[in-house]
Short mmCIF file of C-alpha atoms and ligand atoms in Angstrom, two decimals:
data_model
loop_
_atom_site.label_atom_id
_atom_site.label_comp_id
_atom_site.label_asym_id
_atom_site.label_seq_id
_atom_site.Cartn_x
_atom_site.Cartn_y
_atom_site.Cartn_z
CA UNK A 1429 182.29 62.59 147.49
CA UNK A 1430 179.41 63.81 148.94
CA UNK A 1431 176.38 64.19 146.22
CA UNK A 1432 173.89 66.44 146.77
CA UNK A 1433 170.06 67.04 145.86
CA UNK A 1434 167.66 70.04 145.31
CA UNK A 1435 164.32 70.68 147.01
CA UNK A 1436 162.25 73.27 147.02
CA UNK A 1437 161.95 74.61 150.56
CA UNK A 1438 158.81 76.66 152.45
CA UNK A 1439 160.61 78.86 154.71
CA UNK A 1440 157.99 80.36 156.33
CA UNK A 1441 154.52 81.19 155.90
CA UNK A 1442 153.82 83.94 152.99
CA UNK A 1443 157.86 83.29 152.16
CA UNK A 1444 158.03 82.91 148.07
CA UNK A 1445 158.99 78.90 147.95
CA UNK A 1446 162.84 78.62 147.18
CA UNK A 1447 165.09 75.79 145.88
CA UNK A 1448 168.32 74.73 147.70
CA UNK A 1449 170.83 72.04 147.84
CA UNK A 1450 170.83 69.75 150.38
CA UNK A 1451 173.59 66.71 151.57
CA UNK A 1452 172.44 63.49 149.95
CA UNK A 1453 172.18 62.00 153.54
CA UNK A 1454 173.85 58.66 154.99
CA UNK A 1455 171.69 56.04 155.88
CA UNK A 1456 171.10 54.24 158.92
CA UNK A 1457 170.29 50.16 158.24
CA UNK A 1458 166.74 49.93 157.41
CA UNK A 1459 166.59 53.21 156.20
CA UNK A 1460 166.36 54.11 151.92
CA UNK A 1461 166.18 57.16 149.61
CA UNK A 1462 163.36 57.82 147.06
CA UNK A 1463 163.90 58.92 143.88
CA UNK A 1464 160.69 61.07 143.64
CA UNK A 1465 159.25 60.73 140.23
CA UNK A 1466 155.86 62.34 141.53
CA UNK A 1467 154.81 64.30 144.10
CA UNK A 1468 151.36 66.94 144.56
CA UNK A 1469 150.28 70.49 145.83
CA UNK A 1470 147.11 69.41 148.18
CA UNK A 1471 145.20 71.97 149.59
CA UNK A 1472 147.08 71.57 152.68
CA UNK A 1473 149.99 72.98 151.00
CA UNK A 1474 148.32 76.12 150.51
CA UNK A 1475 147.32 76.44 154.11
CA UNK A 1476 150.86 75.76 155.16
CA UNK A 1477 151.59 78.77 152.71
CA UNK A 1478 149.70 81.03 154.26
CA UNK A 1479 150.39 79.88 158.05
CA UNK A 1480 146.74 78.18 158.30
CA UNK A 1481 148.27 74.97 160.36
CA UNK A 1482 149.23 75.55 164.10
CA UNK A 1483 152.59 73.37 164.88
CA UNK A 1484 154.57 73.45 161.52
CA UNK A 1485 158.05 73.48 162.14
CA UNK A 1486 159.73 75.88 159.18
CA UNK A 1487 161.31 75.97 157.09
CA UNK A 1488 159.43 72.64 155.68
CA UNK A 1489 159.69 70.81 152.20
CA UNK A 1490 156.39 70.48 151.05
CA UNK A 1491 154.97 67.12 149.78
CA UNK A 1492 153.06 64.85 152.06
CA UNK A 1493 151.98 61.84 149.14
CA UNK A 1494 154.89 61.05 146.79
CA UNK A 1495 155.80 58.19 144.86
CA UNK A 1496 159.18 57.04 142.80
CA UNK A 1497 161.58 54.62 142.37
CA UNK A 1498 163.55 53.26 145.09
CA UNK A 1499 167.58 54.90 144.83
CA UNK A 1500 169.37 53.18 147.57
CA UNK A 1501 168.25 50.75 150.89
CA UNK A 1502 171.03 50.33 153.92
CA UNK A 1503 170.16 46.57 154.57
CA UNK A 1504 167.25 45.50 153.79
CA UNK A 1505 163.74 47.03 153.22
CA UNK A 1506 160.53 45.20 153.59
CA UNK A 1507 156.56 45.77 152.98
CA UNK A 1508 153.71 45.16 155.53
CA UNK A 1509 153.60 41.56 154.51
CA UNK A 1510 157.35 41.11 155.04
CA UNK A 1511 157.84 41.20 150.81
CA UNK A 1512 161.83 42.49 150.24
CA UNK A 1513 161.57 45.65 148.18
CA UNK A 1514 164.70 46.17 146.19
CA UNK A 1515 166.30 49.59 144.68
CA UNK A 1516 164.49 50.50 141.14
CA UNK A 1517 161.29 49.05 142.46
CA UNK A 1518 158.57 51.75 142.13
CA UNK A 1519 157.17 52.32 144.90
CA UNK A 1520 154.84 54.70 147.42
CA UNK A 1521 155.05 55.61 150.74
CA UNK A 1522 152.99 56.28 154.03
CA UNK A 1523 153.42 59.80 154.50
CA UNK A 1524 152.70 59.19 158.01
CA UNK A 1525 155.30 58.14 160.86
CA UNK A 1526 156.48 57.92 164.38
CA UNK A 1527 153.22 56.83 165.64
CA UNK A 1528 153.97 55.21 168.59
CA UNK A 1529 151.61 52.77 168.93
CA UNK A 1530 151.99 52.99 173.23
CA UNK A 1531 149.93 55.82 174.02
CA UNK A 1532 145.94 56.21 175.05
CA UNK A 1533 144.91 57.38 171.55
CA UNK A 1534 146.70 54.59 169.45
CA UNK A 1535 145.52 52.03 172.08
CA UNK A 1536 142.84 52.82 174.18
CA UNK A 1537 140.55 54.93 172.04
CA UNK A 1538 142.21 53.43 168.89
CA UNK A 1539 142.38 56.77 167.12
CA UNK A 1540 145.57 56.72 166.00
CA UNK A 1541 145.58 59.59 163.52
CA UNK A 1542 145.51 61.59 167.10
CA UNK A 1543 148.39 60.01 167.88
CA UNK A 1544 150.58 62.78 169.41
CA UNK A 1545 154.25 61.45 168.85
CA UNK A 1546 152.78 61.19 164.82
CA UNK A 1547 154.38 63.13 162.29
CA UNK A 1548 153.67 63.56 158.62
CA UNK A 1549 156.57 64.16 155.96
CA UNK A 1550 156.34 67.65 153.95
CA UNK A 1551 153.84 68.92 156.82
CA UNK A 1552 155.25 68.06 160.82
CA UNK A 1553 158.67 67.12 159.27
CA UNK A 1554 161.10 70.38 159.05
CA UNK A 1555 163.83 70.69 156.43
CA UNK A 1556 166.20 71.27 158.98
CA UNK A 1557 165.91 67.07 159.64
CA UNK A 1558 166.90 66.49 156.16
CA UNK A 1559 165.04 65.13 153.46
CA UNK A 1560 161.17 64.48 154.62
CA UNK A 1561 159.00 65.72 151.95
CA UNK A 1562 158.22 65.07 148.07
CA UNK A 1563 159.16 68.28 146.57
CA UNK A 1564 162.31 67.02 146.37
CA UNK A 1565 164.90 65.13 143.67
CA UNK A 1566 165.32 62.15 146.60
CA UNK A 1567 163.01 61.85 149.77
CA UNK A 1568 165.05 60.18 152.74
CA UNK A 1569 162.98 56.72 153.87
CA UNK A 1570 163.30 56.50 157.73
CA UNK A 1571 163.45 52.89 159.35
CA UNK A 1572 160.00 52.37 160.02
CA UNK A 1573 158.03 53.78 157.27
CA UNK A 1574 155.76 51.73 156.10
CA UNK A 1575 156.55 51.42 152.21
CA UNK A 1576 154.50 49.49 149.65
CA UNK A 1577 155.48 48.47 145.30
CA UNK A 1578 153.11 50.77 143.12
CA UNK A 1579 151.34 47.93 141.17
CA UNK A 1580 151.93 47.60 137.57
CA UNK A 1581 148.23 48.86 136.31
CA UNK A 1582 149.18 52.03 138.24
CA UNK A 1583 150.90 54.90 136.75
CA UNK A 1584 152.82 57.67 139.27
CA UNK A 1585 150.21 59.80 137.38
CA UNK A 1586 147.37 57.80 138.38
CA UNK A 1587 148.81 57.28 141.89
CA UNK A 1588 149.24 61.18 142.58
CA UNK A 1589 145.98 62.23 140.61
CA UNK A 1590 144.60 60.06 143.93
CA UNK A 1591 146.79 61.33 146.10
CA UNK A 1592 146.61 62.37 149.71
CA UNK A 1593 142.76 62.95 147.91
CA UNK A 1594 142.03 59.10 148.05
CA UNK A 1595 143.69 58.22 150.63
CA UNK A 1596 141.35 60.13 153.45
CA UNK A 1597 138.88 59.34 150.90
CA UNK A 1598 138.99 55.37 151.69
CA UNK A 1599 138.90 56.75 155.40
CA UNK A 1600 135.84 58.34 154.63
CA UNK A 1601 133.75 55.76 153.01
CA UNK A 1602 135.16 53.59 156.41
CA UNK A 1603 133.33 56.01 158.43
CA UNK A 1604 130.20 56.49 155.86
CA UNK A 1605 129.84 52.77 157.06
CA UNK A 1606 127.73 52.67 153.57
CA UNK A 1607 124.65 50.49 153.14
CA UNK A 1608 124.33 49.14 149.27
CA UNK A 1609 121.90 51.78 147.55
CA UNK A 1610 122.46 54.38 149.42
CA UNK A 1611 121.82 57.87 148.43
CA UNK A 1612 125.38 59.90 149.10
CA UNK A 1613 125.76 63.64 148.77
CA UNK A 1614 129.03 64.78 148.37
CA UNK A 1615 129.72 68.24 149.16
CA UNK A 1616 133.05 69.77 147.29
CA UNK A 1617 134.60 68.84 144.26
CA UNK A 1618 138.07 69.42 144.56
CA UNK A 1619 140.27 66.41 144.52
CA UNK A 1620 138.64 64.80 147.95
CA UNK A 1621 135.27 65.58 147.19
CA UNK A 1622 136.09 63.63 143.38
CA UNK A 1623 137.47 60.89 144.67
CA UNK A 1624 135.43 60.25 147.40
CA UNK A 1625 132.33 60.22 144.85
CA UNK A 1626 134.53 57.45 142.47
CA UNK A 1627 135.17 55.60 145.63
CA UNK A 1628 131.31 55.78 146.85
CA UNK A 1629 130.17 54.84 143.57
CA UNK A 1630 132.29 51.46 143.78
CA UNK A 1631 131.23 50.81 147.16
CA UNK A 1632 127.83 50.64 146.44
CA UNK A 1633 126.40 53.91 146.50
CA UNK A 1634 122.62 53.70 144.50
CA UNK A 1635 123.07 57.44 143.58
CA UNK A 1636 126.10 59.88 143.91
CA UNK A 1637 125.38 63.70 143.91
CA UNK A 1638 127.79 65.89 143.67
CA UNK A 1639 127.98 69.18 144.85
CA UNK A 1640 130.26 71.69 143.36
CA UNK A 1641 132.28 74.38 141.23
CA UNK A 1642 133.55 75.05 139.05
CA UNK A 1643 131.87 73.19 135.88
CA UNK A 1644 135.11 71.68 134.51
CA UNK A 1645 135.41 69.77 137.92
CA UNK A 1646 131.82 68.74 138.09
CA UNK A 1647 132.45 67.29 134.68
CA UNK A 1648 135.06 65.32 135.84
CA UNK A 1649 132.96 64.57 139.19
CA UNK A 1650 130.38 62.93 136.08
CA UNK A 1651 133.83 60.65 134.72
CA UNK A 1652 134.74 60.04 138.13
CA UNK A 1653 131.37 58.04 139.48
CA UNK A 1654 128.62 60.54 139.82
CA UNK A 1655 125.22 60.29 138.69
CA UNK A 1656 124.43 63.64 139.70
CA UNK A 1657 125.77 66.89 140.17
CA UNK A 1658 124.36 70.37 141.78
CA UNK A 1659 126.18 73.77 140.64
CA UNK A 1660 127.06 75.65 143.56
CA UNK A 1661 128.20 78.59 141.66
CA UNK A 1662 124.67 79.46 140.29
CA UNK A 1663 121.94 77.70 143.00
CA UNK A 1664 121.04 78.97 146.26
CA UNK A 1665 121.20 76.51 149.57
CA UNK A 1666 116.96 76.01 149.32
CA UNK A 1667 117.41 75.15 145.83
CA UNK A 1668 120.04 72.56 146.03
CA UNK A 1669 117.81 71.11 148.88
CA UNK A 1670 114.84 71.15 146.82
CA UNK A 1671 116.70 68.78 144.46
CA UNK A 1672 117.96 66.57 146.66
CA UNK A 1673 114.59 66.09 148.06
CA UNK A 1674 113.34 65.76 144.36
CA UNK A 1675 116.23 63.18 143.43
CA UNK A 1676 115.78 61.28 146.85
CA UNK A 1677 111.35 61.06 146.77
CA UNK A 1678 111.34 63.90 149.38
CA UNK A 1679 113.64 61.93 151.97
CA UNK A 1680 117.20 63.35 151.73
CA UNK A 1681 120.22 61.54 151.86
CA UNK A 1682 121.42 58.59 153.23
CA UNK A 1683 124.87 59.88 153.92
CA UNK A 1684 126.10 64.01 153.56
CA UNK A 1685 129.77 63.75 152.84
CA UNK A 1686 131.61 67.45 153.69
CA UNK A 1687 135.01 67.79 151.62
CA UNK A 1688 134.59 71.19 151.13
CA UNK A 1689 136.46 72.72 154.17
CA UNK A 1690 133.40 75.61 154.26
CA UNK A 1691 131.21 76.64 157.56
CA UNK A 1692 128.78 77.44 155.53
CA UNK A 1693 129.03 73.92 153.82
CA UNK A 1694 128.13 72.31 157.36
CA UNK A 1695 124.97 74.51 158.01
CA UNK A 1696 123.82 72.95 154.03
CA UNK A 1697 124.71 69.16 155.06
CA UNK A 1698 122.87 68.47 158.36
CA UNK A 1699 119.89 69.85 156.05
CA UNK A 1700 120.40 67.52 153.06
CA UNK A 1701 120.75 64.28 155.16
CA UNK A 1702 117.54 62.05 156.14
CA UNK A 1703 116.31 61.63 159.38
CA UNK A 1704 118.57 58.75 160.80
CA UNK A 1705 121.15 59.71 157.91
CA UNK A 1706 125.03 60.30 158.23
CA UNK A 1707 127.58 63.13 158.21
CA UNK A 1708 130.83 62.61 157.70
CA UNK A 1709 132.88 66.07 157.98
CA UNK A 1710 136.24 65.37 156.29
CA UNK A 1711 136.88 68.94 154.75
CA UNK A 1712 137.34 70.80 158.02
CA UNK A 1713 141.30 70.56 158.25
CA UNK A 1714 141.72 73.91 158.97
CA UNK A 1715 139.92 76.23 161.72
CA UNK A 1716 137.50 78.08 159.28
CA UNK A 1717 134.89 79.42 162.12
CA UNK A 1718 132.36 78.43 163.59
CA UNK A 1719 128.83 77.19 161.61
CA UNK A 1720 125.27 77.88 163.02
CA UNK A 1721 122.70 74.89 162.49
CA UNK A 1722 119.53 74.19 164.96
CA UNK A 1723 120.50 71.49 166.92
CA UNK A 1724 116.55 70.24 167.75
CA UNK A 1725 116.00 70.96 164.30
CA UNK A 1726 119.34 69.34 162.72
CA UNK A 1727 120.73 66.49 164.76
CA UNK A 1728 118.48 65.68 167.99
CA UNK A 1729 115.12 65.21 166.02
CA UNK A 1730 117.10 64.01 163.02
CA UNK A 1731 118.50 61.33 165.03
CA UNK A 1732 121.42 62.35 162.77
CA UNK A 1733 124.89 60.64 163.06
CA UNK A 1734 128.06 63.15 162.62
CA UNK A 1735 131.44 61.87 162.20
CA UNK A 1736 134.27 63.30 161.75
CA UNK A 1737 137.32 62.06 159.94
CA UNK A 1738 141.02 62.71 160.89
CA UNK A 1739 144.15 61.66 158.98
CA UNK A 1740 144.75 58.27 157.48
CA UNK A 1741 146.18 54.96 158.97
CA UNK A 1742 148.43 52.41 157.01
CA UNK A 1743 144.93 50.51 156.23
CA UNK A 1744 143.65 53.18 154.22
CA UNK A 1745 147.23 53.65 151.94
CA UNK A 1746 147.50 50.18 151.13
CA UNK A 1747 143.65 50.15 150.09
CA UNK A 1748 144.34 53.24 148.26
CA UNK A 1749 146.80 50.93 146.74
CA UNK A 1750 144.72 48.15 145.55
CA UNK A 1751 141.51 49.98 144.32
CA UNK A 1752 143.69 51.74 142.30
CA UNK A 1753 144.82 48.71 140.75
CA UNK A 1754 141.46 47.07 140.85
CA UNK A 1755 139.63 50.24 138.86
CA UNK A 1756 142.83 51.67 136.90
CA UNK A 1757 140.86 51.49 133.48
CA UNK A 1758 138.07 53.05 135.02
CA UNK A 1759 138.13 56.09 136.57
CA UNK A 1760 140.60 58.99 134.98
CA UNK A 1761 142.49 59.87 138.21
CA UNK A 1762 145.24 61.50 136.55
CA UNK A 1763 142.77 63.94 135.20
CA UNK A 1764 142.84 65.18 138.37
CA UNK A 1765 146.11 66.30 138.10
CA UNK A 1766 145.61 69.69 136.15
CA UNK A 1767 149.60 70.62 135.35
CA UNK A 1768 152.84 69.31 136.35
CA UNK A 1769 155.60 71.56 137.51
CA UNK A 1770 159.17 71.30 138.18
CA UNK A 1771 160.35 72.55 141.68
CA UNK A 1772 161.20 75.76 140.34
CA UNK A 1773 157.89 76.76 139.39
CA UNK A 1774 156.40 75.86 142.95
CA UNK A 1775 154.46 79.39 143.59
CA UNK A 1776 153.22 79.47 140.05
CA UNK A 1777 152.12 75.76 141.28
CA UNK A 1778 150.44 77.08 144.94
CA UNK A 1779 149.14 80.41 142.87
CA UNK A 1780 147.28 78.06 140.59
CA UNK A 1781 145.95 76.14 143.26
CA UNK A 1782 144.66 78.23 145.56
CA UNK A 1783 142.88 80.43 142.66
CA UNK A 1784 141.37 77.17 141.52
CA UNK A 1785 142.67 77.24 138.30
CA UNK A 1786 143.64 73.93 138.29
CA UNK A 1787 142.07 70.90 140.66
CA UNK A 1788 145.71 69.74 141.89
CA UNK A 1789 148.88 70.89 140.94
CA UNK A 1790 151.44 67.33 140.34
CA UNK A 1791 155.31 67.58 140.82
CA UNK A 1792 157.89 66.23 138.87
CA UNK A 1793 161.35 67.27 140.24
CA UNK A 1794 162.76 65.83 136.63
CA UNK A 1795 161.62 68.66 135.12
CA UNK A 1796 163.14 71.83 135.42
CA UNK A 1797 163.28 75.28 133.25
CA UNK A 1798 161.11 75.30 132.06
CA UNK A 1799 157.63 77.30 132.18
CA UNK A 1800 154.79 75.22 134.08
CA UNK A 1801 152.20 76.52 131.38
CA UNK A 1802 154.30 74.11 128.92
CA UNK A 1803 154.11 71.24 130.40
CA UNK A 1804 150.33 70.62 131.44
CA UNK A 1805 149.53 67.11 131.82
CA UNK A 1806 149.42 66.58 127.96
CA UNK A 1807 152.73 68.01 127.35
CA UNK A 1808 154.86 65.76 129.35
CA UNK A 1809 153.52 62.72 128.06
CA UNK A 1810 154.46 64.28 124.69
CA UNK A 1811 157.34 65.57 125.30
CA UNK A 1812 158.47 62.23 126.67
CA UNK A 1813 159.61 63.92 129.50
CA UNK A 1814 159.73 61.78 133.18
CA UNK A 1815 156.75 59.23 131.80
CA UNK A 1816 155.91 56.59 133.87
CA UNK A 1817 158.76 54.46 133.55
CA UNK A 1818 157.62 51.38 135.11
CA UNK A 1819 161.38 49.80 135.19
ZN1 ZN B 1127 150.40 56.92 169.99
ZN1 ZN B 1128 147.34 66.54 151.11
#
């Protein structure tokens, strides 16, 4: 008897999210089935709503960073270090696949985030394939993903309130290539722009500023690592430069980092950075226009260094991994996670989000019927509903 599982499906850009019934799916050896106990509404979700991403093969299931217990494993199942996993284990998963490891971008230029044979579950991955995304009861494992045990210090919570967040985070402190003391702006505070100030903090960082809105997220951006953080609701651009000058002795900072996915928030950083300083531009995953800087002004006399920062490798998962086990007790990432919803509730969940009513929206496909505004974070945990078993 076949068995069957429910995910909630994007059928096509501006199409209300719906919930159907798919074939629990036969597995090929090497290949397993999640039992999702956790999965998130990024920001990317909410472009893929609205059509923003070129290449998306709808109808999708949504959810790129998921975590659960292991259901079922054809064969045998194995981390990067050649560790057996076994079915209960809870575990996480690289939401990216199929790179191919072969072509001139994963081994000439070693960029292999522009891979093209890659493919990321809940965003390249359509539901007609089956199973390949989080908002879903099970998530189908193919042979070849790389798959890794949540450690005990870390919640699903915890692991989702980082999220696809942290993981590009750790990609961006890579490229920050940060010097101990340095000055780092951060501009956004959504759930990259927090976590990349937590994980700058612990890398060094003598002073984390955080640019932002709204207040309730710069508070947190205060909890999460920051020493600093500028309002961007109620200063101007020449004001928030005046006090980074006035926090940095009139030098600006070491290193800009952009997670605010803004044109306008480009034309700010190449101003706030020091002569000789860094940008890294991480926010930009969508085309959002074009900025307008002075390039003698901003980069050529500036001797300014802009990076970009694409995607995530393996590398930056499994170090996701183990700073969240290192600094579990100290910084509140489940506080990122504003409300869980069941998959029902999915464009209450994207509504929320995209309105900024919440930082991230968390899913928890054991929930279901009931309204999302009853089961904020708070509520589950008192409810006793779908806690972090850790079994
Ligand atoms: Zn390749
Ligand atoms: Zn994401």
């Amino acid at each position: 008897m076949s068995r069957t599982v429910l995910a909630a499906v994007m059928p096509a850009p501006h199409a209300p999210v719906e919930v159907r019934e798919f074939a629990e799916p036969d597995l090929p050896p090497g290949g397993a089935l999640l039992r999702t106990a956790r999965s998130e509404v990024c920001g990317t979700d909410v472009h893929l709503w609205h059509g923003r991403l070129s290449g998306v093969p709808y109808p999708i299931i949504p959810g790129h960073v998921t975590t659960g217990t292991l259901d079922r494993i054809r064969g045998s199942l194995a981390d990067v270090t050649g560790r057996a996993l076994h079915e209960g284990d809870r575990v996480a998963f690289f939401d990216v696949h199929r790179t191919c490891g072969r072509c001139l971008a994963c081994t000439v230029h070693r960029t292999p985030t522009r891979c093209p044979s890659r493919r990321v579950y809940g965003i390249t991955d359509s539901a007609a394939e089956g199973l390949f995304g989080g908002w879903a009861q099970k998530v189908y494992i193919e042979p070849g993903v790389i798959v890794a045990k949540l450690p005990d210090a870390v919640t699903f919570d915890a692991y989702i309130g980082g999220g696809c967040g942290l993981l590009t985070s750790v990609h961006i402190i890579e490229r920050a290539k940060l010097t101990l003391g340095d000055t780092v702006v951060v501009q956004g505070a959504g759930a990259v722009g927090l976590s990349a100030a937590a994980l700058a903090r612990r890398a060094g960082a003598g002073q984390v500023i955080v640019i932002g809105a709204p207040a309730d997220r710069l508070a947190l951006a205060m909890r999460m690592g920051a020493d600093e953080v500028i309002d961007l609701s109620s200063t101007t651009p020449d004001e928030r430069l005046a006090r980074v000058l006035q926090l940095t002795s009139g030098i600006g900072a070491d290193v800009v980092i952009e997670a605010a996915g803004s044109a306008l928030a480009f034309e700010e950083g190449v101003r706030l950075a020091r002569n000789g300083g860094a940008y890294v531009i991480a926010g930009h995953y969508t085309n959002v226009g074009d900025s307008t800087i002075n390039v003698h002004e901003h980069i050529n006399r500036k001797h300014l260094d802009i990076r970009g920062c694409w995607g995530s490798e393996p590398g930056h998962f499994l170090r996701a991994l183990s700073f969240l086990e290192r600094y579990a007790a100290d910084v509140p990432w489940r506080r990122i996670g504003g409300r869980t919803y069941p998959l029902d509730r999915l464009n209450d969940a994207l509504a929320d989000a995209e309105a900024m009513r919440i930082t991230k929206a968390l899913v928890d496909p054991g929930l279901s019927g009931q309204r999302s505004d009853a089961v904020t974070f708070t509520g589950v945990q008192e409810i006793g509903r779908s806690g972090d078993s850790r079994s």
